[in-house]
PDB file of C-alpha atoms in Angstrom:
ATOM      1  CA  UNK A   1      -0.246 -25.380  17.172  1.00 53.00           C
ATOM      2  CA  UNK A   2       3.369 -24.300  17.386  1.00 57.00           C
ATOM      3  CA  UNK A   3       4.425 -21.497  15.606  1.00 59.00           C
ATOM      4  CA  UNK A   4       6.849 -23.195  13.162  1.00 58.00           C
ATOM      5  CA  UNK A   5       3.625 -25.698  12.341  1.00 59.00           C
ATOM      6  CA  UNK A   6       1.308 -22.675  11.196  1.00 63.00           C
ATOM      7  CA  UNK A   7       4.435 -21.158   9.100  1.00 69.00           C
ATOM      8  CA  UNK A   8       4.839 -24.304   7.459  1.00 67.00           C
ATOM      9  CA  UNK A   9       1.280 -24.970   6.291  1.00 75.00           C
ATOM     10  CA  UNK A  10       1.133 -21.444   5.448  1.00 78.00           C
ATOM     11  CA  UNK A  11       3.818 -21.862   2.935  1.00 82.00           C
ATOM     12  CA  UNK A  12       2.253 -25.260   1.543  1.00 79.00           C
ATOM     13  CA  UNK A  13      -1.327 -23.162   1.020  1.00 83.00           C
ATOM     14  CA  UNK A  14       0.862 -20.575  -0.671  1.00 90.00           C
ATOM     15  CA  UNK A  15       3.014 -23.130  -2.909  1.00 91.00           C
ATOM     16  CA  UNK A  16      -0.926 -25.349  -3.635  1.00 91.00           C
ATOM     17  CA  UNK A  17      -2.095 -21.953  -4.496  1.00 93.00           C
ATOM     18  CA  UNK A  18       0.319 -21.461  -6.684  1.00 94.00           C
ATOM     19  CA  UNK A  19       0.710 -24.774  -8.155  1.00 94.00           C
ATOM     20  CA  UNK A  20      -3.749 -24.425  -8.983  1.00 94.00           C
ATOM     21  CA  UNK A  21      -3.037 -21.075 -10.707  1.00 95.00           C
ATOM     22  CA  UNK A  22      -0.196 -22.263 -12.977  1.00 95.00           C
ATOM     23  CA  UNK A  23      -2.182 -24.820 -14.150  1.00 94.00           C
ATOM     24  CA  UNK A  24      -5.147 -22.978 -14.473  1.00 94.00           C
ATOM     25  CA  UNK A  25      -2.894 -20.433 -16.577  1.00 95.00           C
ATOM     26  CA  UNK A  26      -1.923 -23.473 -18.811  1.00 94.00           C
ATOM     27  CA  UNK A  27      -5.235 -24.434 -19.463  1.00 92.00           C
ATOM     28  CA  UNK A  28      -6.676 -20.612 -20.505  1.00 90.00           C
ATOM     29  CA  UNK A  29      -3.975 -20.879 -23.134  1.00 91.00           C
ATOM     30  CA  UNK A  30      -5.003 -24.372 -24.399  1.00 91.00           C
ATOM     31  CA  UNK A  31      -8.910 -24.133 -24.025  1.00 89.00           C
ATOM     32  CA  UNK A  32      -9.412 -20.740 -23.147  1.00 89.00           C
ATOM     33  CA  UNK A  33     -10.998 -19.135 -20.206  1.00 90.00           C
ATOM     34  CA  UNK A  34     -14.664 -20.563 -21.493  1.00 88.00           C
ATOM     35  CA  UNK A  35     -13.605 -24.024 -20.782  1.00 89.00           C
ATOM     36  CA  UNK A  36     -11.805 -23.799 -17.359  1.00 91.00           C
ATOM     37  CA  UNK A  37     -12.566 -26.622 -15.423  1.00 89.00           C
ATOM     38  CA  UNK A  38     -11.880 -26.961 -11.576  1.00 91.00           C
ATOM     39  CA  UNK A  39     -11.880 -31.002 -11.777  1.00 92.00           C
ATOM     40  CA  UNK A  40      -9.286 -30.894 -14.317  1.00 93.00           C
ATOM     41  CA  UNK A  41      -7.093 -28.570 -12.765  1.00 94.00           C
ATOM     42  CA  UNK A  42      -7.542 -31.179  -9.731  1.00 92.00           C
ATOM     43  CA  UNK A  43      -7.113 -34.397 -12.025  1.00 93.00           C
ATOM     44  CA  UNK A  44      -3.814 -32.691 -13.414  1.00 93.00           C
ATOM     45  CA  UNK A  45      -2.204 -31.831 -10.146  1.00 91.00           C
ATOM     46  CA  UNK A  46      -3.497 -35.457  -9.045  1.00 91.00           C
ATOM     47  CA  UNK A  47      -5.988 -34.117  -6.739  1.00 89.00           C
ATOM     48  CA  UNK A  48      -9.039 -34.962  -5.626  1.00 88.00           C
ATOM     49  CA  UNK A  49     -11.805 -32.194  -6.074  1.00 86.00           C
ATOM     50  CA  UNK A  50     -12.614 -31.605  -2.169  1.00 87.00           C
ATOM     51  CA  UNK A  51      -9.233 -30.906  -1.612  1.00 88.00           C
ATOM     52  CA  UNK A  52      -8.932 -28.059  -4.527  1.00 90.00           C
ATOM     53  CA  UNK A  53     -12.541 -26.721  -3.541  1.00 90.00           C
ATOM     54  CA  UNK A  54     -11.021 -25.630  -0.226  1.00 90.00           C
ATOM     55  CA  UNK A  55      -8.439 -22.949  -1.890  1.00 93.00           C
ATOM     56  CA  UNK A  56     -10.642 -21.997  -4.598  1.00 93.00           C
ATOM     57  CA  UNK A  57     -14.892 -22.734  -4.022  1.00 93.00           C
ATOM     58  CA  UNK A  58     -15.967 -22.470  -7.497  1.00 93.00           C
ATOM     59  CA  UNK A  59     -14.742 -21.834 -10.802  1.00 93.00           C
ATOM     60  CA  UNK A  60     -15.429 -18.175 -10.673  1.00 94.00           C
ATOM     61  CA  UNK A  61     -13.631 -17.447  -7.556  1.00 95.00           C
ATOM     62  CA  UNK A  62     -10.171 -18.939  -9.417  1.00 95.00           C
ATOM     63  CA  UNK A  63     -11.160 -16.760 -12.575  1.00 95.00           C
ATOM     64  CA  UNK A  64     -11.681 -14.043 -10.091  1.00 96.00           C
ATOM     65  CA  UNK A  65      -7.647 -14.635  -8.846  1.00 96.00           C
ATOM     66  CA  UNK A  66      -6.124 -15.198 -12.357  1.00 97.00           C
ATOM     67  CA  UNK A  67      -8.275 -12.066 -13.271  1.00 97.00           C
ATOM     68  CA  UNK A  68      -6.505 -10.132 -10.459  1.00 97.00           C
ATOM     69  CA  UNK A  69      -2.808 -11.596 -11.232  1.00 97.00           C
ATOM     70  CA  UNK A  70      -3.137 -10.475 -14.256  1.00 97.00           C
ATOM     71  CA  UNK A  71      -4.353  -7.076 -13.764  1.00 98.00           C
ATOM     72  CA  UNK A  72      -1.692  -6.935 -10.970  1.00 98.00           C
ATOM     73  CA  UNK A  73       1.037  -8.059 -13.765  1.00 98.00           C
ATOM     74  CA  UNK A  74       0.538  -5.874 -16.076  1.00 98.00           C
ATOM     75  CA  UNK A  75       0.565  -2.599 -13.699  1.00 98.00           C
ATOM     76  CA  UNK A  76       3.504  -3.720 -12.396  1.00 98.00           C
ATOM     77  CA  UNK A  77       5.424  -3.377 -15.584  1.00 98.00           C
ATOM     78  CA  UNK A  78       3.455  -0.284 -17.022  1.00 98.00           C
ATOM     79  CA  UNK A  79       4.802   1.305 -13.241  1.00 98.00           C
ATOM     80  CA  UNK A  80       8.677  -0.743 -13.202  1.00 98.00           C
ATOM     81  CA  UNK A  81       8.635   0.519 -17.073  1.00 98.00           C
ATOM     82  CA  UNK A  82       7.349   4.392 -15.806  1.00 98.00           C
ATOM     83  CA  UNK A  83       9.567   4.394 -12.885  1.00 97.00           C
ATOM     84  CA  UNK A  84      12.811   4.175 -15.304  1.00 97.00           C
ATOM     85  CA  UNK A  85      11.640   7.303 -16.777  1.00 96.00           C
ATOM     86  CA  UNK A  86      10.194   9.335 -13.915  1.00 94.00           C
ATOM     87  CA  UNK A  87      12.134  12.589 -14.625  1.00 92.00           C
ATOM     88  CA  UNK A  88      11.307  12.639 -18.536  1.00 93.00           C
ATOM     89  CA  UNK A  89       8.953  14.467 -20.406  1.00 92.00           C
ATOM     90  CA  UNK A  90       4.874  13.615 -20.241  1.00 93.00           C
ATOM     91  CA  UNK A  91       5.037  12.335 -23.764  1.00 94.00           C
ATOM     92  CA  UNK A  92       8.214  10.322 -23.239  1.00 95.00           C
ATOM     93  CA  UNK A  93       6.898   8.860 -20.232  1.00 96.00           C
ATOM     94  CA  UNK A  94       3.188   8.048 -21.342  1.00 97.00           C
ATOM     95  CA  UNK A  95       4.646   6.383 -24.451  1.00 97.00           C
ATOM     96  CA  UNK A  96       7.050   3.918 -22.391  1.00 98.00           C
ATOM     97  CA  UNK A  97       4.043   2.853 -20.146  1.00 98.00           C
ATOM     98  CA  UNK A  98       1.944   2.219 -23.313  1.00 98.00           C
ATOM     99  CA  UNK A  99       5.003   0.685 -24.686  1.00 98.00           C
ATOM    100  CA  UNK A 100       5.337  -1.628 -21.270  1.00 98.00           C
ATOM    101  CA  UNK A 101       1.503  -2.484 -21.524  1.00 98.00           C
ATOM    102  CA  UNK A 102       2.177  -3.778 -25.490  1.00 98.00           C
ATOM    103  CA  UNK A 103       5.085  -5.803 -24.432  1.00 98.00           C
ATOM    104  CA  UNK A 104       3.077  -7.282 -21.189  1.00 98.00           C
ATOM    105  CA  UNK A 105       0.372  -8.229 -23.622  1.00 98.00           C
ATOM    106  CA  UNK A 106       2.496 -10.333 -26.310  1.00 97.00           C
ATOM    107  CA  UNK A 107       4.923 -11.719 -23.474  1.00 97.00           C
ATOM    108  CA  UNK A 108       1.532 -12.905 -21.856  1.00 96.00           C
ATOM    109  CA  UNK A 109      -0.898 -13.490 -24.696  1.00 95.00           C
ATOM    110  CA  UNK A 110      -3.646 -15.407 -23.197  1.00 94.00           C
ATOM    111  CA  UNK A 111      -3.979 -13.559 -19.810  1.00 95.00           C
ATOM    112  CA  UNK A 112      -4.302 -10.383 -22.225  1.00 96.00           C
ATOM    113  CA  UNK A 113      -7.582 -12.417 -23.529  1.00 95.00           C
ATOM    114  CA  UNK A 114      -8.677 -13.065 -19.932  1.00 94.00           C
ATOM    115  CA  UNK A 115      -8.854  -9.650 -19.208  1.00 95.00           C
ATOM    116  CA  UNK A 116      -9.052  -7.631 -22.075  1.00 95.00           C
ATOM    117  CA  UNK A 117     -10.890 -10.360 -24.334  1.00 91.00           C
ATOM    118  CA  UNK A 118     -13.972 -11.895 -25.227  1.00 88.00           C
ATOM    119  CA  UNK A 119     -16.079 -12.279 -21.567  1.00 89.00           C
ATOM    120  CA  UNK A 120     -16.541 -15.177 -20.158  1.00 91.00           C
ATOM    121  CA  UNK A 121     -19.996 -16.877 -20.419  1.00 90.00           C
ATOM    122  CA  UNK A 122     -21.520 -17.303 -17.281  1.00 90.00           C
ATOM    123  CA  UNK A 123     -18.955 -14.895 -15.466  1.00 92.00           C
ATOM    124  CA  UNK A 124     -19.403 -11.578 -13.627  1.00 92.00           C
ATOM    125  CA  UNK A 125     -15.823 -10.227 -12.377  1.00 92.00           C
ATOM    126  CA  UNK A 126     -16.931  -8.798  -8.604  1.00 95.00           C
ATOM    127  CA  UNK A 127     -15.715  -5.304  -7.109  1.00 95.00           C
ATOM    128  CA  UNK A 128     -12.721  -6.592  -6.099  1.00 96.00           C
ATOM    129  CA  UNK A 129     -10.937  -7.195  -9.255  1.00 97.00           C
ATOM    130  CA  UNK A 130     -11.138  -2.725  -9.967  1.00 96.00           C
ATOM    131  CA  UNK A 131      -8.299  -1.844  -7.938  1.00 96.00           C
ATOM    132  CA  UNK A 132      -5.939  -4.071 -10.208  1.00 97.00           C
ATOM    133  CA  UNK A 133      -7.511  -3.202 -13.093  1.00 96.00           C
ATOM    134  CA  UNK A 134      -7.188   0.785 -12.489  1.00 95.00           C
ATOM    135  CA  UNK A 135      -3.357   0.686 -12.216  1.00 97.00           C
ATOM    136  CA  UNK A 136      -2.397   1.670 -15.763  1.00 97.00           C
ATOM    137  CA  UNK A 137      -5.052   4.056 -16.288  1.00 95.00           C
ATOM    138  CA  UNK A 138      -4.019   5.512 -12.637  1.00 95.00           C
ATOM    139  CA  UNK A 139      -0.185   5.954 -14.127  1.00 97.00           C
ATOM    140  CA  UNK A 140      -1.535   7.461 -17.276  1.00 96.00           C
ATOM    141  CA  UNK A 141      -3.422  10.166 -15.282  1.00 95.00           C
ATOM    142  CA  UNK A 142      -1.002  10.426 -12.734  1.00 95.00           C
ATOM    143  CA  UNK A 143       1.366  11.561 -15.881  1.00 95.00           C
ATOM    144  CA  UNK A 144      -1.272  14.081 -17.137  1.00 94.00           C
ATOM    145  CA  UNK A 145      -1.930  15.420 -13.901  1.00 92.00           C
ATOM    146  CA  UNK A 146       1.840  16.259 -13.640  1.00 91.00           C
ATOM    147  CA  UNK A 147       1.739  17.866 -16.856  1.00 90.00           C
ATOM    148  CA  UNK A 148      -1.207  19.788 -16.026  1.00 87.00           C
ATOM    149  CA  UNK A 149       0.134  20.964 -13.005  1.00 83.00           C
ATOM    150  CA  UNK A 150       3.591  22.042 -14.591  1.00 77.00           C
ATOM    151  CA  UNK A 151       3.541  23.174 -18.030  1.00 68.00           C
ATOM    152  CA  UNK A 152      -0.242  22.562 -18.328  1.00 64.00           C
ATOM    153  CA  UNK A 153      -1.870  20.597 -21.396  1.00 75.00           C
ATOM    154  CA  UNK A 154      -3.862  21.335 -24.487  1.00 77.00           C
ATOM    155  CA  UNK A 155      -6.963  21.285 -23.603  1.00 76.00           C
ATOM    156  CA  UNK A 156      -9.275  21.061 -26.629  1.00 80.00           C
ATOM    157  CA  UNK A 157     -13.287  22.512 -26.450  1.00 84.00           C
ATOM    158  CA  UNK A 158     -15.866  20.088 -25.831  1.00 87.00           C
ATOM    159  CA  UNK A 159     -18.738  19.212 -28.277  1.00 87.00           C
ATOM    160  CA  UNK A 160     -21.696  21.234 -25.790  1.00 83.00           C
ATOM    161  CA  UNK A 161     -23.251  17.811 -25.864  1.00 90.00           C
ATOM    162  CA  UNK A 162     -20.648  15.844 -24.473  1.00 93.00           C
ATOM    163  CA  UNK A 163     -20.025  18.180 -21.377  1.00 93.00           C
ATOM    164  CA  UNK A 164     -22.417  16.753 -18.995  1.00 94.00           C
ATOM    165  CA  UNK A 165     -20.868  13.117 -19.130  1.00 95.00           C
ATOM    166  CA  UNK A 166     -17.406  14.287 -19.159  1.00 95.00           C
ATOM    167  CA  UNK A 167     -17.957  16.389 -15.895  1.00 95.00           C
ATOM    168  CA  UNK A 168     -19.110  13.045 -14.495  1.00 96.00           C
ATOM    169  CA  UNK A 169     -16.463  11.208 -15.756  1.00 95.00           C
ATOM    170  CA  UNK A 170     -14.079  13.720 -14.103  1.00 95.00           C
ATOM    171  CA  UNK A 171     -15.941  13.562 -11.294  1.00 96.00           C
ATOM    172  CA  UNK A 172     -15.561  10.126 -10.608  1.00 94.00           C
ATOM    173  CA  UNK A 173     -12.048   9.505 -11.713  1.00 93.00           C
ATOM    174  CA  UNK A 174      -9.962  12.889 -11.620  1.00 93.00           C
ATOM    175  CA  UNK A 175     -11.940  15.841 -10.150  1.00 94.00           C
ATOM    176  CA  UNK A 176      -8.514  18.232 -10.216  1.00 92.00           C
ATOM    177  CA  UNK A 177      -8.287  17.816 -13.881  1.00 91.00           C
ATOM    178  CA  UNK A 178     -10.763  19.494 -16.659  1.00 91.00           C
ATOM    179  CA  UNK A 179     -13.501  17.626 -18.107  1.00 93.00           C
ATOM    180  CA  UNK A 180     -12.354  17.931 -21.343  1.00 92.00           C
ATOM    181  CA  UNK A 181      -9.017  15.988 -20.274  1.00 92.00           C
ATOM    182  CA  UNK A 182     -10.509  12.828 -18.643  1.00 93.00           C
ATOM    183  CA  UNK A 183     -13.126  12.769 -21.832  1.00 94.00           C
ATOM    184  CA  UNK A 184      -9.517  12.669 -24.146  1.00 94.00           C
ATOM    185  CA  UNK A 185      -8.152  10.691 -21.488  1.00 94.00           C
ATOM    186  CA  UNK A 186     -11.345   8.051 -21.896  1.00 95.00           C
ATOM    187  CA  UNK A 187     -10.772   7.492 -25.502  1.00 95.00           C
ATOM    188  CA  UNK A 188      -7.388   7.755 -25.234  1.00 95.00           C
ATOM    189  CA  UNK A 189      -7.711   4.653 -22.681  1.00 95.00           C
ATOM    190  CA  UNK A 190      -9.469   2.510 -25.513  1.00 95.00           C
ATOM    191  CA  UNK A 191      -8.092   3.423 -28.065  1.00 97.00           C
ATOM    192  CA  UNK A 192      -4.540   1.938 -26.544  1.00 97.00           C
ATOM    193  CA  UNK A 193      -6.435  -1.306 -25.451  1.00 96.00           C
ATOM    194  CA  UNK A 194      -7.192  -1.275 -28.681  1.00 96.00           C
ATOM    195  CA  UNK A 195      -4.241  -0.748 -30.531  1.00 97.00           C
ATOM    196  CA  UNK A 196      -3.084  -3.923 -27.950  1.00 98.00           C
ATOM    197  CA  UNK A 197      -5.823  -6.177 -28.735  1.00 97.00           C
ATOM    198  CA  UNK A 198      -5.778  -6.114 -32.829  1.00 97.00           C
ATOM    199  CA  UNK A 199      -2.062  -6.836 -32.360  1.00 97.00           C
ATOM    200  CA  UNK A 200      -2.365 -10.031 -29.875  1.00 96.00           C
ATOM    201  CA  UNK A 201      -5.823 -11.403 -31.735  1.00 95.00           C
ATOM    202  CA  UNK A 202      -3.773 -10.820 -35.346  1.00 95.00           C
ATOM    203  CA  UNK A 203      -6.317  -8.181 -36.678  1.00 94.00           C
ATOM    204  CA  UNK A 204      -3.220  -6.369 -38.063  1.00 95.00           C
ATOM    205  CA  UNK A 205      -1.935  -9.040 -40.093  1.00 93.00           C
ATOM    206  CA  UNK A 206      -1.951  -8.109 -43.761  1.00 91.00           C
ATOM    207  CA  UNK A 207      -2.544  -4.597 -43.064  1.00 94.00           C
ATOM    208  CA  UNK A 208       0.316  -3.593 -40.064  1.00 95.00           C
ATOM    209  CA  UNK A 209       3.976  -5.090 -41.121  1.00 95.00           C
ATOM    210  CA  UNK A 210       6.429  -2.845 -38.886  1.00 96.00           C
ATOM    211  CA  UNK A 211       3.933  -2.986 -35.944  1.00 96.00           C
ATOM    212  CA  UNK A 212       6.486  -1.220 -33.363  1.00 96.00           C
ATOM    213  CA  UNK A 213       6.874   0.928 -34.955  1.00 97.00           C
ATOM    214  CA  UNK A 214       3.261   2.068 -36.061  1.00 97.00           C
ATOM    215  CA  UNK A 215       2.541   1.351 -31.957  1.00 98.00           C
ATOM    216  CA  UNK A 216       4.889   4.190 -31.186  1.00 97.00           C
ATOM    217  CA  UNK A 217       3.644   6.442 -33.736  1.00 97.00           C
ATOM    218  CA  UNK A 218      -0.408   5.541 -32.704  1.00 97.00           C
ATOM    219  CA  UNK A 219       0.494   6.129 -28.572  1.00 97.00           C
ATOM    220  CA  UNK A 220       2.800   9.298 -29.296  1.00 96.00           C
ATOM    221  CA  UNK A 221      -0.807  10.730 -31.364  1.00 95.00           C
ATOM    222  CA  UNK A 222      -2.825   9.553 -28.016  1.00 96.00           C
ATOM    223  CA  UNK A 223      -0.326  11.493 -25.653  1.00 95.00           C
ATOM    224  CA  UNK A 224      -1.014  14.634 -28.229  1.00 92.00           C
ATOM    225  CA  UNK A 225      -4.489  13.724 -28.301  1.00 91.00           C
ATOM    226  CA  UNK A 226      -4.640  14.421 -24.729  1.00 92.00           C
ATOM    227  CA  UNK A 227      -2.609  17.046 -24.705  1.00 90.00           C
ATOM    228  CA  UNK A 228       0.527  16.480 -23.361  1.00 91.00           C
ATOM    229  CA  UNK A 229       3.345  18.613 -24.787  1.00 82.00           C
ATOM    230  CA  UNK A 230       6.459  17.855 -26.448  1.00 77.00           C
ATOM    231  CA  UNK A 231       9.474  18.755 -23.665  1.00 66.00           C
ATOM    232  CA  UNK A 232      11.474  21.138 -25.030  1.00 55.00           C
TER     233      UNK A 232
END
């Protein structure tokens, strides 16, 4: 097979790929991720099932890629967002990537749900799918770590009970940094996601009116709660 031959088929897997995804994408935000449906993602392309079964084997395996597209989307504009701001203070720069991660979300609505919603019956996302999913919380450390090194942060006592898990927590995802951090750092985490998710699923209607500006007040109180300082 000539050289020119493998480049173009290739670039036809990559454009089929794409082509599956997109309307994979279309159907989470008419159905939902629940109701994803390899034959019609085939029937709407106007393919036959065989020939879609050789990019993506089973249903899981394409939630498995829209899973990591996702994941992979929305750390690259928490880091594009964090990159503009490199040089700023901790708290200015851990409130733009929060900020970047609440825009992501209601730009892309439905892949929010696929990754940060309801799970999907029948659905177990495999090993591969952490590596895009620990982007933003990797930026978000990365920025306390800088603070920590520099200036230091505010590290409030732990409850004597908590200490054991937090020293594993730290273990496992920032052994540099006190226990006490990563624990703040945790719930910090959540707490964002959350602040995200009862804005996309409409939680804060009738209760939240000026909701950007109740996000930047909320994230500014997690970068405290953490205990980044103000840069004077």
């Amino acid at each position: 097979m000539s050289s020119a031959t493998s480049g173009a088929r290739a670039r036809a897997r990559v454009e089929v790929t794409a082509a599956i995804k997109d309307e994979a994408r279309r159907q989470l935000a008419a159905d939902g991720a629940a109701k994803l449906s390899l034959r019609a993602v085939a029937r709407e392309l106007g393919m036959v099932s065989s020939a879609l079964y050789r990019y993506f084997p089973s249903r899981d395996e394409l939630l498995t890629a829209l899973i990591i597209d996702a994941y992979d989307s929305l750390g690259a504009a928490a880091e594009g967002a964090h990159a503009e701001v490199a040089s700023a203070g901790p708290v200015r720069r851990w409130t733009v990537v929060c900020e970047a991660v609440r825009s992501w979300a209601l730009a892309h609505p439905h892949e929010y749900a696929l990754i940060y919603g309801s799970p999907v019956p029948g659905y177990s996302a495999p090993a591969s799918t952490i590596e895009a999913a620990a982007r933003v919380g990797l930026l978000l450390i990365g920025i306390v770590r800088d603070a920590h090194q520099g200036r230091g942060v505010a590290v409030r006592p732990l409850p004597g009970g908590l200490r054991p898990e937090a020293e594993r927590m730290a273990a496992d995802l920032a052994p540099d940094l006190p226990p006490a951090v990563i624990a703040a750092m945790v719930a910090a985490w959540a707490q964002l996601f959350g602040l995200v998710g009862f804005e996309v699923f409409g939680q804060f209607n009738r209760v939240v009116e000026d909701r950007s500006a109740f996000f930047s007040y909320s994230v500014t109180q997690l970068a405290h709660g953490v205990g980044l300082l103000e840069q004077k």
